[in-house]
Coordinates of C-alpha atoms in Angstrom, one line a residue:
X269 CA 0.0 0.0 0.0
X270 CA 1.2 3.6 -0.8
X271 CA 2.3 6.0 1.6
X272 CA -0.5 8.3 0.2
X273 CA -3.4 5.4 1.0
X274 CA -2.4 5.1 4.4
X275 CA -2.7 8.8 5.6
X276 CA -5.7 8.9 3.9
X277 CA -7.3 5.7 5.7
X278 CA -5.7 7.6 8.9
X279 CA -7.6 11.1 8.6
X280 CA -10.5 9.0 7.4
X281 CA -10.5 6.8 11.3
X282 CA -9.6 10.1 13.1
X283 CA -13.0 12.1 11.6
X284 CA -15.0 9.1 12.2
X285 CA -13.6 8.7 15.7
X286 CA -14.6 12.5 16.1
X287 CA -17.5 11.6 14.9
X288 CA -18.8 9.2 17.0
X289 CA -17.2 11.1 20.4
X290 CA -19.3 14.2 19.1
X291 CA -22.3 12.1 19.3
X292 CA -21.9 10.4 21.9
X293 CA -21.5 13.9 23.8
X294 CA -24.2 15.3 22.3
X295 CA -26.2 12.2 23.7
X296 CA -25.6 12.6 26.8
X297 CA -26.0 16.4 27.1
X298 CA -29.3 15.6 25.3
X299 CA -30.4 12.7 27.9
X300 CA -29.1 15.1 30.7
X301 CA -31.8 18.1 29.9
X302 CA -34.4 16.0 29.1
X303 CA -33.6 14.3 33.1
X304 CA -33.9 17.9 34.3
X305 CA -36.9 19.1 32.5
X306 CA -38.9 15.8 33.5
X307 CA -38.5 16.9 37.2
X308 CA -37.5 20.1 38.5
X309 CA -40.1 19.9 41.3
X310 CA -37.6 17.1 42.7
X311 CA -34.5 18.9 44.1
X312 CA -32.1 17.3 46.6
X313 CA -30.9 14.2 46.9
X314 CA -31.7 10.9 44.7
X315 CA -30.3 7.6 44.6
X316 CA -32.2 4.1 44.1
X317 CA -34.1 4.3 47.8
X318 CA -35.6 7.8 46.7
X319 CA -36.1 6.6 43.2
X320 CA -38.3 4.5 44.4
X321 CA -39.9 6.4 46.8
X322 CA -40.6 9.3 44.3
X323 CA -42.3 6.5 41.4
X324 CA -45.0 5.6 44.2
X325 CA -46.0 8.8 45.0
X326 CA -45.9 9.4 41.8
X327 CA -48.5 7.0 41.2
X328 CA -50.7 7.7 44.4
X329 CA -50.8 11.3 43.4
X330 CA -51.9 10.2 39.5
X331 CA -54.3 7.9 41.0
X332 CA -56.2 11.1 43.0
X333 CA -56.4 13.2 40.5
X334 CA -58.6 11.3 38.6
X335 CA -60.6 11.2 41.5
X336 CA -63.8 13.3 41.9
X337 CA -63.7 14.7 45.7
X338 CA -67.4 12.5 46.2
X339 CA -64.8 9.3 45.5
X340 CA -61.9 11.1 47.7
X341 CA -64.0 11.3 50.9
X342 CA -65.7 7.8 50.4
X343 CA -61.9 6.5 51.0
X344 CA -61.8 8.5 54.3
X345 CA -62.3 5.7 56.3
X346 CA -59.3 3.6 54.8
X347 CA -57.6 3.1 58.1
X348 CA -54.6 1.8 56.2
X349 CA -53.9 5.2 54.4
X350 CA -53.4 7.1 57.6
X351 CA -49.6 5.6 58.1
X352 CA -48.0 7.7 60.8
X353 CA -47.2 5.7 64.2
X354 CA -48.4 2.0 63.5
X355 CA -47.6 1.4 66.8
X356 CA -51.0 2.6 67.7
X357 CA -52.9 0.1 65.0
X358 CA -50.9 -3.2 66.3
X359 CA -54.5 -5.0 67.2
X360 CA -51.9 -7.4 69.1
X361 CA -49.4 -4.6 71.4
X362 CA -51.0 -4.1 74.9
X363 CA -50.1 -0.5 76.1
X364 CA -51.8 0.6 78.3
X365 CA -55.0 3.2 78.2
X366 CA -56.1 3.0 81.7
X367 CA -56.2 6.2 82.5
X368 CA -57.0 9.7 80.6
X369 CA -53.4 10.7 80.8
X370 CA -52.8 7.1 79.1
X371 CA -55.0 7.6 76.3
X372 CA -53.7 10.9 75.4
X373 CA -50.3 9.8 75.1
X374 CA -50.9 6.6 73.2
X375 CA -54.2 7.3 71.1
X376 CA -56.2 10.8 71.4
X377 CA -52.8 12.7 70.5
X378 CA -51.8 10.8 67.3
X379 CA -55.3 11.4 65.2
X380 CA -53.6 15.3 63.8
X381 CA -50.6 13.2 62.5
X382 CA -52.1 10.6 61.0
X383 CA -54.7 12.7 59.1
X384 CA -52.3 14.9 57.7
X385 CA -49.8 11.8 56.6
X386 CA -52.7 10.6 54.4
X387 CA -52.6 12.5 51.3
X388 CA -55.8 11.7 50.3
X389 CA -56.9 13.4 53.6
X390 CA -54.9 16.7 52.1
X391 CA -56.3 16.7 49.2
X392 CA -59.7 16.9 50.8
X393 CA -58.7 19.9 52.7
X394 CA -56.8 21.6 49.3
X395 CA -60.6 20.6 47.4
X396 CA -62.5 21.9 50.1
X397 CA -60.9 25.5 50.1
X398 CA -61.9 25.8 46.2
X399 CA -65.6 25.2 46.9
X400 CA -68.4 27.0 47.5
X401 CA -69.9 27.4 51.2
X402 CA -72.8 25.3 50.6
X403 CA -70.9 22.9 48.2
X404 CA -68.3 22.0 51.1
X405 CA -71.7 21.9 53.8
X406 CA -73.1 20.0 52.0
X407 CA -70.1 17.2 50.9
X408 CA -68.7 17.4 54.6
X409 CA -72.6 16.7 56.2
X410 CA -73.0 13.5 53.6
X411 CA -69.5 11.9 54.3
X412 CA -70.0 12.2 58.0
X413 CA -73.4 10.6 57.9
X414 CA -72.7 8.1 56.2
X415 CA -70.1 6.9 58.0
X416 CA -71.3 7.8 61.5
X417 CA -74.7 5.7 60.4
X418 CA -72.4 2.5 59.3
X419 CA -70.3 3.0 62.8
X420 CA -73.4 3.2 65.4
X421 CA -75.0 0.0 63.5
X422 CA -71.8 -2.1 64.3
X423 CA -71.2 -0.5 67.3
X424 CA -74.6 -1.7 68.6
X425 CA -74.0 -5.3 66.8
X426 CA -70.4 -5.9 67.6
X427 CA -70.1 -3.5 71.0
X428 CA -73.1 -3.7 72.6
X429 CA -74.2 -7.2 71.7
X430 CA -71.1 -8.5 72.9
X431 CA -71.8 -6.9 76.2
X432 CA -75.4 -7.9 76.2
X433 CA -74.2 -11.9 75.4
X434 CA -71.8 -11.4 78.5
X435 CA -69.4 -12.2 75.7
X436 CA -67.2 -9.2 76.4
X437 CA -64.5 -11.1 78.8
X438 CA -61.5 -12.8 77.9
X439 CA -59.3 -11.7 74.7
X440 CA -61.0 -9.8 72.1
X441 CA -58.3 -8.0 69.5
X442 CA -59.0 -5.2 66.9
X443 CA -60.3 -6.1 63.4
X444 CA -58.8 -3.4 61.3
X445 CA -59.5 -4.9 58.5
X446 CA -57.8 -6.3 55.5
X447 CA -54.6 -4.9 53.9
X448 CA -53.5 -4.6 50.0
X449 CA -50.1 -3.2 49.3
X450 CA -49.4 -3.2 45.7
X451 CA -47.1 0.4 45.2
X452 CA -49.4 2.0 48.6
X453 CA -50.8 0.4 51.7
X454 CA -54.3 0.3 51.3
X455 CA -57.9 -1.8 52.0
X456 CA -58.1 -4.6 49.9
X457 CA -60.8 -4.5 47.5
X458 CA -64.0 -5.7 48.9
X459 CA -63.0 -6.3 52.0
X460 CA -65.3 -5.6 54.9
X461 CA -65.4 -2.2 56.7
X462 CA -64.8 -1.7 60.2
X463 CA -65.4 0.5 63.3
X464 CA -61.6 1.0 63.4
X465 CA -61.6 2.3 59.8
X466 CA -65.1 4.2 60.3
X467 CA -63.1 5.8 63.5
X468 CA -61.0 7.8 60.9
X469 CA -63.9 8.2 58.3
X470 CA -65.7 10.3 61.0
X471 CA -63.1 11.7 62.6
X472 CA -61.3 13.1 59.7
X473 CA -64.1 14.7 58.7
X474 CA -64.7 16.7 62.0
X475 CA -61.5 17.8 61.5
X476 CA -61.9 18.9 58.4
X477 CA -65.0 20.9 59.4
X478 CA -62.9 22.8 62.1
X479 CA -61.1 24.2 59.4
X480 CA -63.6 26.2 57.3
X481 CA -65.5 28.5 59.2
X482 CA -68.9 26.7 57.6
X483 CA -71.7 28.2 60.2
X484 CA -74.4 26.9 62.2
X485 CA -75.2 24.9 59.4
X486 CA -72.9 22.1 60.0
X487 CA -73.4 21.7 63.8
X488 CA -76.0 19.4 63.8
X489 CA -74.1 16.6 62.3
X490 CA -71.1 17.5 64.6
X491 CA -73.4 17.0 67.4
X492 CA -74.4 14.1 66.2
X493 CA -71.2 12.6 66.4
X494 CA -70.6 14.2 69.6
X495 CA -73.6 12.3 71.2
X496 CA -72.6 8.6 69.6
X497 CA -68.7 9.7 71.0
X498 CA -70.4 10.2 74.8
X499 CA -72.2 6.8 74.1
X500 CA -69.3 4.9 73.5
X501 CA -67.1 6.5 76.3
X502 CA -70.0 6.2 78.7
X503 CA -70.2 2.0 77.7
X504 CA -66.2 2.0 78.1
X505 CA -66.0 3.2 81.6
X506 CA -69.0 0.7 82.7
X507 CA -66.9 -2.1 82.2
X508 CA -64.8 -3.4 84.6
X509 CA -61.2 -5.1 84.6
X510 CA -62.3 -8.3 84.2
X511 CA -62.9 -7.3 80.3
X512 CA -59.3 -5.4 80.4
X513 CA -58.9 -7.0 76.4
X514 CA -62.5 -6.4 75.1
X515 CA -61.7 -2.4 76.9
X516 CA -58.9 -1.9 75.0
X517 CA -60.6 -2.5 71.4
X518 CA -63.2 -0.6 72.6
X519 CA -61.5 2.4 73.4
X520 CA -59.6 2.3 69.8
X521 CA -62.4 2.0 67.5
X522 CA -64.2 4.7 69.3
X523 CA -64.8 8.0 68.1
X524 CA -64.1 9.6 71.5
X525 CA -61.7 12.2 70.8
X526 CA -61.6 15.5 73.2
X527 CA -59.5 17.2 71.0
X528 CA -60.7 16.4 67.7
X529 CA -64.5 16.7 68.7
X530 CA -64.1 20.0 70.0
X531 CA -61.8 21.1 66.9
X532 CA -65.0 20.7 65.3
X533 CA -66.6 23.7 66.7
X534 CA -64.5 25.7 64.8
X535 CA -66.7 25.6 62.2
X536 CA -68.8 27.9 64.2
X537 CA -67.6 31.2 65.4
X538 CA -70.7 31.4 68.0
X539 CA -70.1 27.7 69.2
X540 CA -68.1 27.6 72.3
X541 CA -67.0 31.4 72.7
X542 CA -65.8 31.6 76.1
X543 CA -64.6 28.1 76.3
X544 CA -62.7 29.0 73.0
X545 CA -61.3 31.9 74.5
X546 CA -59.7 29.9 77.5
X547 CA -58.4 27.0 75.6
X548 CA -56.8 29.6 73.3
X549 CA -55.7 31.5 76.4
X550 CA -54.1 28.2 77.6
X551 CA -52.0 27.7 74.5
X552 CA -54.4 24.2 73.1
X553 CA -55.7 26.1 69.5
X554 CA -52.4 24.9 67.1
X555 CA -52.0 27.0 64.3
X556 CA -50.0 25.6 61.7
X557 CA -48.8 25.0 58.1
X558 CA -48.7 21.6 55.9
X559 CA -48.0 20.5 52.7
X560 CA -50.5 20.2 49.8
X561 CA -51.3 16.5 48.4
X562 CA -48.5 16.4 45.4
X563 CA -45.8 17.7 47.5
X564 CA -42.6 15.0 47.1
X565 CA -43.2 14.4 50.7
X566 CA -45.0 14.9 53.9
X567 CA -43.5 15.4 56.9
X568 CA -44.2 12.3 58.0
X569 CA -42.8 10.3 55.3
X570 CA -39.8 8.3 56.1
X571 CA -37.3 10.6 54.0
X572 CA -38.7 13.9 55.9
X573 CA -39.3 11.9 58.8
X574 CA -35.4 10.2 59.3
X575 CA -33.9 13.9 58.3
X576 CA -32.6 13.2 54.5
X577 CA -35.3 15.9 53.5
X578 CA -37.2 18.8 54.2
X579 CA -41.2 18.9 52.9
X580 CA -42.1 21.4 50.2
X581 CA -45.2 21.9 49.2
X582 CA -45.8 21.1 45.3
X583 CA -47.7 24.7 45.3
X584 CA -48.7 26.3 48.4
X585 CA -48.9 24.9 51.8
X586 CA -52.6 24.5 53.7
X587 CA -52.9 26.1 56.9
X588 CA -54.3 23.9 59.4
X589 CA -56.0 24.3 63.2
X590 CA -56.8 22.3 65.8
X591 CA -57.1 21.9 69.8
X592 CA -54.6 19.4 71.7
X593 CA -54.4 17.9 75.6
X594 CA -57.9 18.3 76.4
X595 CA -59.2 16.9 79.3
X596 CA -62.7 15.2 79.9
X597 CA -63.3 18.2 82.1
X598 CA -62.8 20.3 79.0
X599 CA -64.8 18.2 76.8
X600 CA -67.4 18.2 79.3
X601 CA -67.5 21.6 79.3
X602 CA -67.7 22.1 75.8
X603 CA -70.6 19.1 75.8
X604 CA -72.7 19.0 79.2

């Protein structure tokens, strides 16, 4: 081969070897925007764990949006959504809630947290803020009847009947119900509902009422609840030790709450003055700030919650009130 034919053949491999490290530059810095465009709402840290982490939420968040906010409040009462402190669900862990100061600490205190770690619960609030007065009266009223009507007709077939059967000693453990957990914990599909999920379904929705300052309007069906609450505190202290197991589930499914019943005055301005005024004056009304429902992460979700993150809200956060500590002596007042 000539001399000629081999420089040629060289200059001929060098451009192709340009070539191809042009493109292959160009690829990446190509791939690279198109990773940064896809999520800027997703600063910080990454890595397999978040990765993961992110692609579920992802999917959750997709999944509420097609959701009309009729369909996100019938899924209210999905115990299994509201994931902050399991401890408190275990049907099976004995702690103790003998006494009031016991049942603050390890049950009346965790309903706030729990509510606002279930992002369907958050977007009920965001939905709720964009509706009309009598629209939100009206959606708040139905979801709370509903599931206070479901919750009194197994109280008085699972509670009560018990009692009245003399059925109500020896160990009794709380039916929560069954679990799916394909990308989210969740009920399975058809599976039966319980007190303990109907617990949250009313609950949640009182404290949703305390945040809108709806009227008179909506304290009948807060009452309501109130008097069923009374009814199921009243049968829990009438039994005695003898029935310590059958007490404990008792006491868990019901919808006795101090704090969370009387949040739902709020709704009222003239409801409660004076009481208001002192539980204010004692430092109990929380004022505080939370993230919307398509935020990367709540503050109680395990990257926020073990420090790799700090929660930002995808838009705007939601502000959010409600009473904490009260006493039966406070709930009494508010209730004679």
């Amino acid at each position: 081969m000539r001399p000629s034919h081999k420089r040629y053949i060289a200059v001929a491999v060098i451009i192709v070897l340009n070539l191809i490290v042009l493109f292959c530059v160009r690829y990446w810095h190509k791939s690279h925007q198109v990773t940064l465009e896809a999520e800027p709402y997703r600063p910080g840290i990454g890595g397999p764990a978040m990765e993961a982490f992110d692609k579920h939420t992802d999917m959750w968040i997709k999944e509420m949006q097609s959701e009309s906010i009729e369909e996100s409040f019938a899924l209210l009462n999905d115990y299994n959504e509201y994931h902050y402190s399991k401890i408190t669900q275990y049907s099976g862990f004995r702690m103790s809630l003998n006494t009031p100061e016991d049942r603050e600490k390890r049950l009346y205190q965790y309903m706030v947290p729990q509510a606002l770690s279930n992002r369907r619960f958050l977007k009920a609030l965001e939905d709720l803020k964009k509706f009309p007065r009598r629209q939100c009266i009206k959606l708040l009223t139905q979801c709370i009847q509903d599931n206070l009507k479901e919750k009194i007709r197994l109280y008085e077939l699972d509670t009560v009947g018990t009692v009245n059967k003399g059925k109500h000693y020896g160990n009794h453990v709380l039916y929560a119900g069954n679990d799916a957990d394909d990308y989210r914990s969740h009920r399975s599909p058809g599976a039966d509902i319980t007190q303990y999920s109907l617990h949250y379904g009313v609950l949640s929705c009182v404290l949703l009422a305390g945040q809108l300052e709806l009227g008179q309007e909506m304290r009948p069906v807060i009452e309501a609840v109130i008097q069923q609450a009374k009814k199921e505190y009243a049968l829990y202290n009438s039994l005695d030790d003898k029935a310590s197991s059958f007490k404990h589930v008792t006491i868990k499914q019901s919808i006795y709450n101090p704090s969370v019943l009387v949040t739902g005055t709020l709704c009222d301005r003239s409801w409660n003055v004076d009481l208001k005024k002192e539980l204010s004056g004692k430092g109990k009304l929380i004022h505080r700030e939370t993230v919307d429902y398509r935020a990367r992460m709540t503050q109680y979700d395990w990257p926020a919650a073990e420090g790799w993150m700090k929660p930002e809200p995808f838009n705007s956060t939601l502000p959010f009130r409600y009473y904490e500590k009260l006493t039966d002596k406070e709930f009494n007042a508010a209730f004679p």
